[in-house]
mmCIF file of C-alpha atoms and ligand atoms in Angstrom:
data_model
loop_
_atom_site.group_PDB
_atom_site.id
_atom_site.type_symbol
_atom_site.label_atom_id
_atom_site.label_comp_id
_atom_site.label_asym_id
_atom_site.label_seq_id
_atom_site.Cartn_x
_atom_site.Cartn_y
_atom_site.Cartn_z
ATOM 1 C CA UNK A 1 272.135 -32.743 98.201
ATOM 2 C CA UNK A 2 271.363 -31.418 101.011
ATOM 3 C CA UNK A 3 267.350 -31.482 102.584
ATOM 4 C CA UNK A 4 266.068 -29.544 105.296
ATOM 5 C CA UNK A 5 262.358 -29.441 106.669
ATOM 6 C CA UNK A 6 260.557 -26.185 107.248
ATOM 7 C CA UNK A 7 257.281 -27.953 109.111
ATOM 8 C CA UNK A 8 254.435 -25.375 108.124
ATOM 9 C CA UNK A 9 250.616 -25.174 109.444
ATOM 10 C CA UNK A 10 248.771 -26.638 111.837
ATOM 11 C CA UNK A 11 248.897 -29.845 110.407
ATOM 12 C CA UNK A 12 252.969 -29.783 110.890
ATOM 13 C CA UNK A 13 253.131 -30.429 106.816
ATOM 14 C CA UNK A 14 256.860 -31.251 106.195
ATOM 15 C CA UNK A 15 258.115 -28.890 103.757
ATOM 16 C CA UNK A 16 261.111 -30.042 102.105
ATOM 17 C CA UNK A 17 264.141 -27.135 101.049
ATOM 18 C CA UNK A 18 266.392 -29.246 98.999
ATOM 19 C CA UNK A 19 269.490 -27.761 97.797
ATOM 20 C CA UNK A 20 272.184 -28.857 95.714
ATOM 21 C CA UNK A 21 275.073 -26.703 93.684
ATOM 22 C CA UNK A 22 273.680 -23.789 94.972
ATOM 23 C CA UNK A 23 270.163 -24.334 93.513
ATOM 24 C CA UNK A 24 267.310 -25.202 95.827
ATOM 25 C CA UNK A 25 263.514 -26.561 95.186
ATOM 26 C CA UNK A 26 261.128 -26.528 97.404
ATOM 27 C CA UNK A 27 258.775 -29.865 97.896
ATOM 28 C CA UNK A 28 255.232 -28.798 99.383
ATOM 29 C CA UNK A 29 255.041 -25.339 100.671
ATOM 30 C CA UNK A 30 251.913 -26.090 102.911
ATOM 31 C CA UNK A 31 251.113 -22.642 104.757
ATOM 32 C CA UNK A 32 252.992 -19.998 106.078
ATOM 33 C CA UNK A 33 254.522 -18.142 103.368
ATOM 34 C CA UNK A 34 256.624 -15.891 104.985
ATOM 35 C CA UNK A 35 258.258 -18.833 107.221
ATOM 36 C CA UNK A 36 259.080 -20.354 104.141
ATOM 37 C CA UNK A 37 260.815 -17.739 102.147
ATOM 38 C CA UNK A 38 263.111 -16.834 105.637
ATOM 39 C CA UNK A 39 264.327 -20.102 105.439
ATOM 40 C CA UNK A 40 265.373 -20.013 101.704
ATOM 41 C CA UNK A 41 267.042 -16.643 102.581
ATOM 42 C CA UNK A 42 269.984 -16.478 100.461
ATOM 43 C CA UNK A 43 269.446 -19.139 98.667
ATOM 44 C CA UNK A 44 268.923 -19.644 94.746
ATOM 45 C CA UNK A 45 265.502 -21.025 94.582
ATOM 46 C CA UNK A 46 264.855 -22.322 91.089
ATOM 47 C CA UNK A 47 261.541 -24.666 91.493
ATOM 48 C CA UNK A 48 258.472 -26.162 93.012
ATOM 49 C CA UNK A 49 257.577 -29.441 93.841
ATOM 50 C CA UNK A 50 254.106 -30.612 94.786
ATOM 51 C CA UNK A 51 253.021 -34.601 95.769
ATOM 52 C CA UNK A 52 249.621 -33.174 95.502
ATOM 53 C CA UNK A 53 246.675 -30.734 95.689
ATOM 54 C CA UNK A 54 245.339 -30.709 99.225
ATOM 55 C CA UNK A 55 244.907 -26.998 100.691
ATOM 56 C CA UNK A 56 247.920 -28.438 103.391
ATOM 57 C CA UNK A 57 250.279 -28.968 100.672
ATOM 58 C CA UNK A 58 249.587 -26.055 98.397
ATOM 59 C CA UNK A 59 248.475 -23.217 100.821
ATOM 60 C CA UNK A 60 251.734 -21.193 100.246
ATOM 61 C CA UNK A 61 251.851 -22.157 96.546
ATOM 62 C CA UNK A 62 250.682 -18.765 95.101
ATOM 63 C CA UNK A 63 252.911 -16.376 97.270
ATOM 64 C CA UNK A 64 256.035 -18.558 96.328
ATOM 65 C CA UNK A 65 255.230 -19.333 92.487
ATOM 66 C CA UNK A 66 255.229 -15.490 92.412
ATOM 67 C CA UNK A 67 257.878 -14.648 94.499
ATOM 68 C CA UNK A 68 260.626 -16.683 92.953
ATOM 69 C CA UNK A 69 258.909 -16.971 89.363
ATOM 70 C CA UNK A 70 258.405 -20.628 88.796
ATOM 71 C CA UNK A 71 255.146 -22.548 88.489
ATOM 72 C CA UNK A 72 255.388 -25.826 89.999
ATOM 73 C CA UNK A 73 255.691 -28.840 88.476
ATOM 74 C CA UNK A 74 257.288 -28.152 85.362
ATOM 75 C CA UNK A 75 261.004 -29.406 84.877
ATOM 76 C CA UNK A 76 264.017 -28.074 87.200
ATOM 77 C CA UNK A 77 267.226 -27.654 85.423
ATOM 78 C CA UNK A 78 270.380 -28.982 87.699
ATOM 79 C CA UNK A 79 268.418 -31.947 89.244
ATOM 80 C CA UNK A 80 267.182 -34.985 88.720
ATOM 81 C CA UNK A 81 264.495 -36.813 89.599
ATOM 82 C CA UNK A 82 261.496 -38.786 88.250
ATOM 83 C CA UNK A 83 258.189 -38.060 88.730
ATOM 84 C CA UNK A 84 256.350 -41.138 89.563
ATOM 85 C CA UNK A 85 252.349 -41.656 89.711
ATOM 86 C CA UNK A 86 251.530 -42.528 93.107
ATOM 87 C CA UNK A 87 247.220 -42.001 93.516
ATOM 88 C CA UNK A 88 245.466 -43.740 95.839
ATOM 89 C CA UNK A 89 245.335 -40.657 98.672
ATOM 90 C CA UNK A 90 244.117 -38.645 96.348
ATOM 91 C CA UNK A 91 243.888 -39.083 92.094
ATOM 92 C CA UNK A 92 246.829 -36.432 91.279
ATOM 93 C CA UNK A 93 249.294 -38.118 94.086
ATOM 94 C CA UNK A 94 252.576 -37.859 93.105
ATOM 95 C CA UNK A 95 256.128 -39.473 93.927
ATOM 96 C CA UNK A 96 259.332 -37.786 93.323
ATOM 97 C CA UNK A 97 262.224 -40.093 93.158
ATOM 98 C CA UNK A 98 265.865 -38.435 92.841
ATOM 99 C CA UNK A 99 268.069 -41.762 91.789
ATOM 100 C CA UNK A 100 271.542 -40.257 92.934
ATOM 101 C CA UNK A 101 270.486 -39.978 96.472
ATOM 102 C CA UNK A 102 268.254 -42.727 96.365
ATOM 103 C CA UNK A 103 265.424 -40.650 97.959
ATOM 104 C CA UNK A 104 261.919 -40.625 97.561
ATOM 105 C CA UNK A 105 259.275 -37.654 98.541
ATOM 106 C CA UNK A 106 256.124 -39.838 98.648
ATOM 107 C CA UNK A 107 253.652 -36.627 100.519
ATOM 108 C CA UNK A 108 250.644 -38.435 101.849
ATOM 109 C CA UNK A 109 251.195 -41.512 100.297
ATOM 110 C CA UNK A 110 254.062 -43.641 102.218
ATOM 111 C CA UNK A 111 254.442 -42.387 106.173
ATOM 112 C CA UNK A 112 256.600 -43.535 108.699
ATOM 113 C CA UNK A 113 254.799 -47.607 109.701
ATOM 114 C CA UNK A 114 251.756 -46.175 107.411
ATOM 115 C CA UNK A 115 249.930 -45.072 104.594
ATOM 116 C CA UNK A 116 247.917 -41.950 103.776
ATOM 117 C CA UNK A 117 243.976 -41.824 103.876
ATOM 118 C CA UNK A 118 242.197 -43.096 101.348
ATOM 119 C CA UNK A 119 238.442 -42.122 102.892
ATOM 120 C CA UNK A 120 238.491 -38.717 101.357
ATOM 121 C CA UNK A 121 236.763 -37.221 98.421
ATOM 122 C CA UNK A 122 239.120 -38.038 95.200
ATOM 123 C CA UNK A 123 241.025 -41.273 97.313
ATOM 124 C CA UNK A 124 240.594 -44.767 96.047
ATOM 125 C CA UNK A 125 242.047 -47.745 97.859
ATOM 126 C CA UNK A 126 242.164 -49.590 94.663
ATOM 127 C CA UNK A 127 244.523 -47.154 93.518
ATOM 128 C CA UNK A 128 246.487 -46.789 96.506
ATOM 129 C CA UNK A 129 247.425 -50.752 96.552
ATOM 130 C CA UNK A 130 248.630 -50.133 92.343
ATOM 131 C CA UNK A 131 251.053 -47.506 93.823
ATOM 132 C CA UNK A 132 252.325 -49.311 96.706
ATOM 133 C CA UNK A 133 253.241 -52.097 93.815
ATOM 134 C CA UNK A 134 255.351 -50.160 91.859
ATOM 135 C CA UNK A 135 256.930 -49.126 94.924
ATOM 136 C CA UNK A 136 258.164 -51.999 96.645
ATOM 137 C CA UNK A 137 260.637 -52.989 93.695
ATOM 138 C CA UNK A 138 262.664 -49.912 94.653
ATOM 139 C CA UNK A 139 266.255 -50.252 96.309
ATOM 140 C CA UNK A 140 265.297 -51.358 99.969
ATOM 141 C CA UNK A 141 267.937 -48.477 101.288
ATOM 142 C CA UNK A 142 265.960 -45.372 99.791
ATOM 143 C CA UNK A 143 265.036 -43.258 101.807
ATOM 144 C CA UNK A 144 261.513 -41.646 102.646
ATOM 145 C CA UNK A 145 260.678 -38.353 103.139
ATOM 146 C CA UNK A 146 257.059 -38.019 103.414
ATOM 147 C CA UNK A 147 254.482 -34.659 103.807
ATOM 148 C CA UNK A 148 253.737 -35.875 107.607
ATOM 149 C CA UNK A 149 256.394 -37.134 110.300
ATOM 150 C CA UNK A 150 259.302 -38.530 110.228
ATOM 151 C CA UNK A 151 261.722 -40.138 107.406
ATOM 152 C CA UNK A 152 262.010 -43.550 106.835
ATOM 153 C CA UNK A 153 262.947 -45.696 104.023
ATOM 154 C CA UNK A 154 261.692 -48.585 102.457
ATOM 155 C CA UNK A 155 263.079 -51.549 104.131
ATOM 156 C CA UNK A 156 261.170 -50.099 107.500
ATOM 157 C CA UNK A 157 258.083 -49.691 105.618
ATOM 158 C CA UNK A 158 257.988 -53.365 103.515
ATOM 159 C CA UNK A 159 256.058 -54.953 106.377
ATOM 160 C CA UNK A 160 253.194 -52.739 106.722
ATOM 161 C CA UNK A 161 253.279 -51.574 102.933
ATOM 162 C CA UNK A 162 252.738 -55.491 102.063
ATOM 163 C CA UNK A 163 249.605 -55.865 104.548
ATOM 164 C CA UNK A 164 247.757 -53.290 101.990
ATOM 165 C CA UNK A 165 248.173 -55.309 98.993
HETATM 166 ZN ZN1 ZN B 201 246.793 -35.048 101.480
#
């Protein structure tokens, strides 16, 4: 599988392009339509992905559920992944896990030596500690892709994860 980052708006959203047998999702499309679609030039895209609803994440989502006819969300034939319920940042967060690879797209959730806010309208903190218990059980090698920043995985992030909860 192979993941590249297309960073989009002026928040620097990381939006993931994840390919794998020639079929490619894309994890987040934040803003900037057009920059998005260039870099999927060529390539079979056959899904969306979103961690959640914030205009940052979703601000391309119309032009690129129309352009490659998929609505995000719904199940992507040739991968596999779980979807697991992550809120705390906001009360539709969302983690995708893909077990082969052992990686994890957490969005505003998990970030690199942090988590994401949990001051804003449809956050709870009660929540976000929940989430960050069903995470730590996961293999301590996965990795961590997250909507802001840089990767990491979970081994880095056990420290400050455990000073939340
Ligand atoms: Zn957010």
């Amino acid at each position: 599988m192979k993941i590249e980052t297309c960073k989009v708006g002026y928040l620097k959203t990381n939006c993931y392009i994840v390919t794998k047998n020639n079929q490619t999702i894309i994890i987040d499309p934040g803003a900037e339509p057009d920059k998005i679609i260039k870099h999927c030039e060529g390539k079979n895209v056959v899904g969306i992905l979103v961690t959640h609803h914030h205009f940052d994440h979703i601000g391309a989502l119309p032009e690129l559920e129309s352009r490659y006819q998929v609505k995000h969300n719904t199940p992507i034939k040739g991968f596999s992944y779980k979807t697991i319920q992550t809120p705390g940042h906001l009360d539709d967060s969302l983690s995708f896990y893909f077990p082969e690879e052992n990686i994890l797209f957490s969005g505003d959730f998990i970030f690199y030596h942090t988590i994401g806010r949990c001051d804003l309208p449809g956050s709870d903190y009660k929540k976000m500690q929940e989430s960050i218990q069903k995470m730590i059980h996961y293999p301590k090698d996965m990795k961590i892709y997250p909507g802001h920043g840089k990767e990491t995985n979970l081994k880095e992030e056990l420290p400050y994860l455990k000073e939340y909860i």
